[in-house]
XYZ file of N, CA, C and O in Angstrom:
236
model
N 30.680 0.971 20.638
C 29.807 2.127 21.177
C 28.185 2.540 19.822
O 26.880 3.522 20.075
N 29.192 2.532 18.759
C 28.564 2.575 17.559
C 27.356 2.040 17.729
O 25.587 2.917 16.424
N 27.413 1.138 17.381
C 26.252 -0.038 17.849
C 24.491 0.649 17.979
O 23.586 0.291 17.859
N 25.084 0.874 19.216
C 24.418 1.547 20.459
C 23.804 2.435 20.230
O 22.011 2.210 19.844
N 24.365 3.335 19.852
C 24.010 4.263 19.065
C 22.976 4.449 17.990
O 21.654 5.331 17.490
N 23.228 3.069 17.051
C 22.794 3.319 15.986
C 21.525 2.817 16.154
O 20.071 2.647 15.878
N 21.827 1.415 17.265
C 19.852 1.310 17.740
C 18.675 1.933 18.333
O 17.496 2.571 17.937
N 19.931 3.079 18.879
C 19.023 3.824 19.744
C 18.065 5.107 18.711
O 17.300 5.356 18.043
N 18.796 5.997 17.459
C 18.862 5.844 16.457
C 17.343 5.517 15.416
O 16.259 6.391 15.085
N 17.725 4.144 15.578
C 17.033 3.833 14.613
C 15.249 3.106 15.890
O 14.826 3.461 14.833
N 15.153 3.436 16.609
C 14.446 2.629 17.541
C 13.546 4.626 17.525
O 11.649 4.506 17.420
N 14.217 5.364 17.881
C 13.478 6.839 17.358
C 13.161 6.948 16.577
O 11.507 7.629 16.366
N 13.673 6.299 15.079
C 12.696 6.914 14.126
C 11.598 5.665 13.844
O 10.525 5.808 13.361
N 11.524 4.075 14.953
C 10.236 3.229 14.335
C 9.602 4.150 15.592
O 8.111 3.838 14.659
N 9.916 5.011 16.183
C 8.853 5.619 17.037
C 8.022 6.365 16.943
O 6.388 6.778 16.672
N 8.721 6.804 16.215
C 7.749 8.828 14.981
C 7.526 7.615 14.038
O 6.001 8.356 13.314
N 8.069 7.096 12.938
C 6.776 6.161 11.971
C 5.762 5.629 12.164
O 4.538 5.463 11.812
N 5.528 4.953 13.769
C 4.221 5.129 14.376
C 3.361 5.536 14.365
O 2.506 5.785 14.457
N 4.403 6.565 15.363
C 2.986 7.980 14.999
C 2.155 8.721 13.754
O 1.651 8.985 14.071
N 3.525 8.720 12.422
C 3.027 9.119 11.880
C 1.823 8.341 11.409
O 0.723 8.585 10.917
N 1.797 6.644 11.685
C 0.913 6.631 10.635
C 0.086 5.738 11.748
O -1.311 5.908 11.191
N 0.049 5.341 13.049
C -0.864 6.463 13.647
C -2.461 7.583 12.663
O -3.440 7.217 13.062
N -1.447 8.605 13.019
C -2.026 9.750 12.751
C -2.544 10.108 11.383
O -3.591 10.219 11.128
N -2.053 9.066 10.273
C -2.670 9.102 8.820
C -3.566 7.883 9.388
O -4.540 7.755 8.508
N -3.371 6.745 9.715
C -4.564 5.983 10.087
C -6.359 6.742 10.481
O -7.675 6.536 10.232
N -5.774 7.695 10.731
C -7.279 7.999 11.558
C -7.657 9.102 11.083
O -8.654 9.493 10.359
N -6.724 9.767 9.604
C -7.030 10.809 8.557
C -8.215 9.988 7.885
O -9.273 10.583 7.318
N -6.886 8.987 7.409
C -8.570 7.775 6.520
C -9.803 7.527 6.690
O -10.647 6.895 6.166
N -9.334 7.023 8.374
C -10.626 6.331 8.651
C -11.869 7.942 9.058
O -12.442 7.631 8.645
N -11.714 9.525 9.375
C -12.050 10.573 8.723
C -12.596 10.400 7.663
O -13.736 11.304 6.964
N -11.955 10.975 6.410
C -12.561 11.183 5.640
C -13.526 9.795 4.782
O -13.662 10.008 3.800
N -13.158 9.078 5.491
C -14.740 7.036 5.001
C -15.608 7.618 5.502
O -16.752 7.100 5.486
N -16.288 9.093 6.123
C -17.524 9.626 6.679
C -17.427 10.805 5.733
O -16.882 11.812 5.216
N -19.230 11.161 5.857
C -19.319 12.850 5.333
C -19.390 13.498 5.588
O -18.530 14.431 4.805
N -18.749 13.704 6.840
C -18.966 14.502 7.374
C -16.709 14.975 7.423
O -17.067 16.424 7.558
N -16.311 13.935 6.785
C -14.768 13.676 7.095
C -14.113 14.903 5.631
O -13.788 15.579 5.856
N -15.466 14.458 4.882
C -15.282 14.088 3.651
C -15.033 16.337 3.044
O -14.809 16.772 2.934
N -16.652 16.051 3.400
C -17.240 17.817 3.776
C -16.234 18.971 4.222
O -15.132 20.157 3.909
N -15.765 18.054 5.988
C -14.045 19.295 6.739
C -13.496 19.130 5.383
O -12.756 20.358 5.681
N -12.939 18.168 4.605
C -10.974 18.215 4.481
C -11.351 19.427 2.621
O -10.822 20.018 2.588
N -13.173 18.007 2.169
C -12.919 20.001 1.111
C -13.356 21.674 1.505
O -12.246 22.635 1.033
N -14.174 22.126 2.677
C -14.139 23.196 2.960
C -12.630 23.440 3.304
O -12.335 24.832 2.561
N -12.185 22.684 4.451
C -10.652 23.472 4.792
C -9.328 23.243 4.059
O -9.075 23.961 3.847
N -9.572 22.707 3.173
C -8.216 22.461 2.773
C -8.181 22.979 0.597
O -7.320 23.431 -0.114
N -9.963 23.252 0.470
C -9.893 23.092 -0.959
C -11.088 24.976 -1.082
O -11.336 25.025 -2.273
N -11.286 25.178 0.424
C -12.138 26.072 0.573
C -13.558 25.953 -0.551
O -13.943 27.443 -0.759
N -13.802 24.682 -0.751
C -15.049 24.683 -0.880
C -16.142 24.973 -0.511
O -16.267 25.331 0.748
N -16.706 25.451 -0.896
C -18.162 26.226 0.040
C -19.698 25.326 -0.173
O -19.609 25.087 -1.756
N -20.753 25.216 -0.243
C -22.105 24.312 -1.058
C -22.579 26.257 -1.309
O -23.116 27.612 -1.095
N -23.455 25.675 -1.850
C -24.767 26.069 -3.245
C -25.276 26.811 -2.373
O -26.598 26.691 -1.294
N -25.838 28.549 -2.250
C -25.807 29.565 -1.456
C -25.223 29.901 0.092
O -25.804 31.229 0.601
N -23.980 29.607 -0.109
C -23.975 29.961 1.347
C -22.626 31.270 0.807
O -22.037 31.300 -0.221
N -22.510 31.940 1.676
C -21.456 32.996 1.356
C -20.234 33.011 2.834
O -20.127 32.548 2.717
N -18.971 33.487 1.779
C -18.082 32.928 2.729
C -17.091 34.641 3.018
O -17.300 35.631 2.175
N -16.967 35.067 4.047
C -16.397 35.540 4.450
C -15.055 35.680 4.804
O -14.114 34.909 5.684
N -13.885 36.491 4.263
C -13.205 36.531 5.040
C -12.163 37.323 6.131
O -12.798 38.962 5.525
N -11.077 37.604 7.003
C -11.151 37.969 8.538
C -10.054 38.438 7.926
O -9.227 37.474 9.031
N -9.228 39.517 7.598
C -8.126 39.931 7.904
C -7.051 40.480 9.385
O -8.682 40.870 10.236
N -6.186 39.463 9.638
C -5.922 40.629 10.872
C -5.229 41.431 11.261
O -4.505 42.184 10.517
C-alpha cells in the first residue's frame, strides 16, 4: 500500500509542477512583449513614465 500512496503523491506533485511550469511559460511569453515589460515595471517596481502622476488611494 505504501508504494501506491507514494505513486499517488508523486503524481500529484507532478501535476502541480506542470501547472506551475505552464504559468511560468505564460509569464515568459508575456515578458517578451513591450506591453508585458511595461506592465511588470509598473506593477512590480512602481515605475512611471516621465510626466505621469501617481495617486495612492488608501482604504
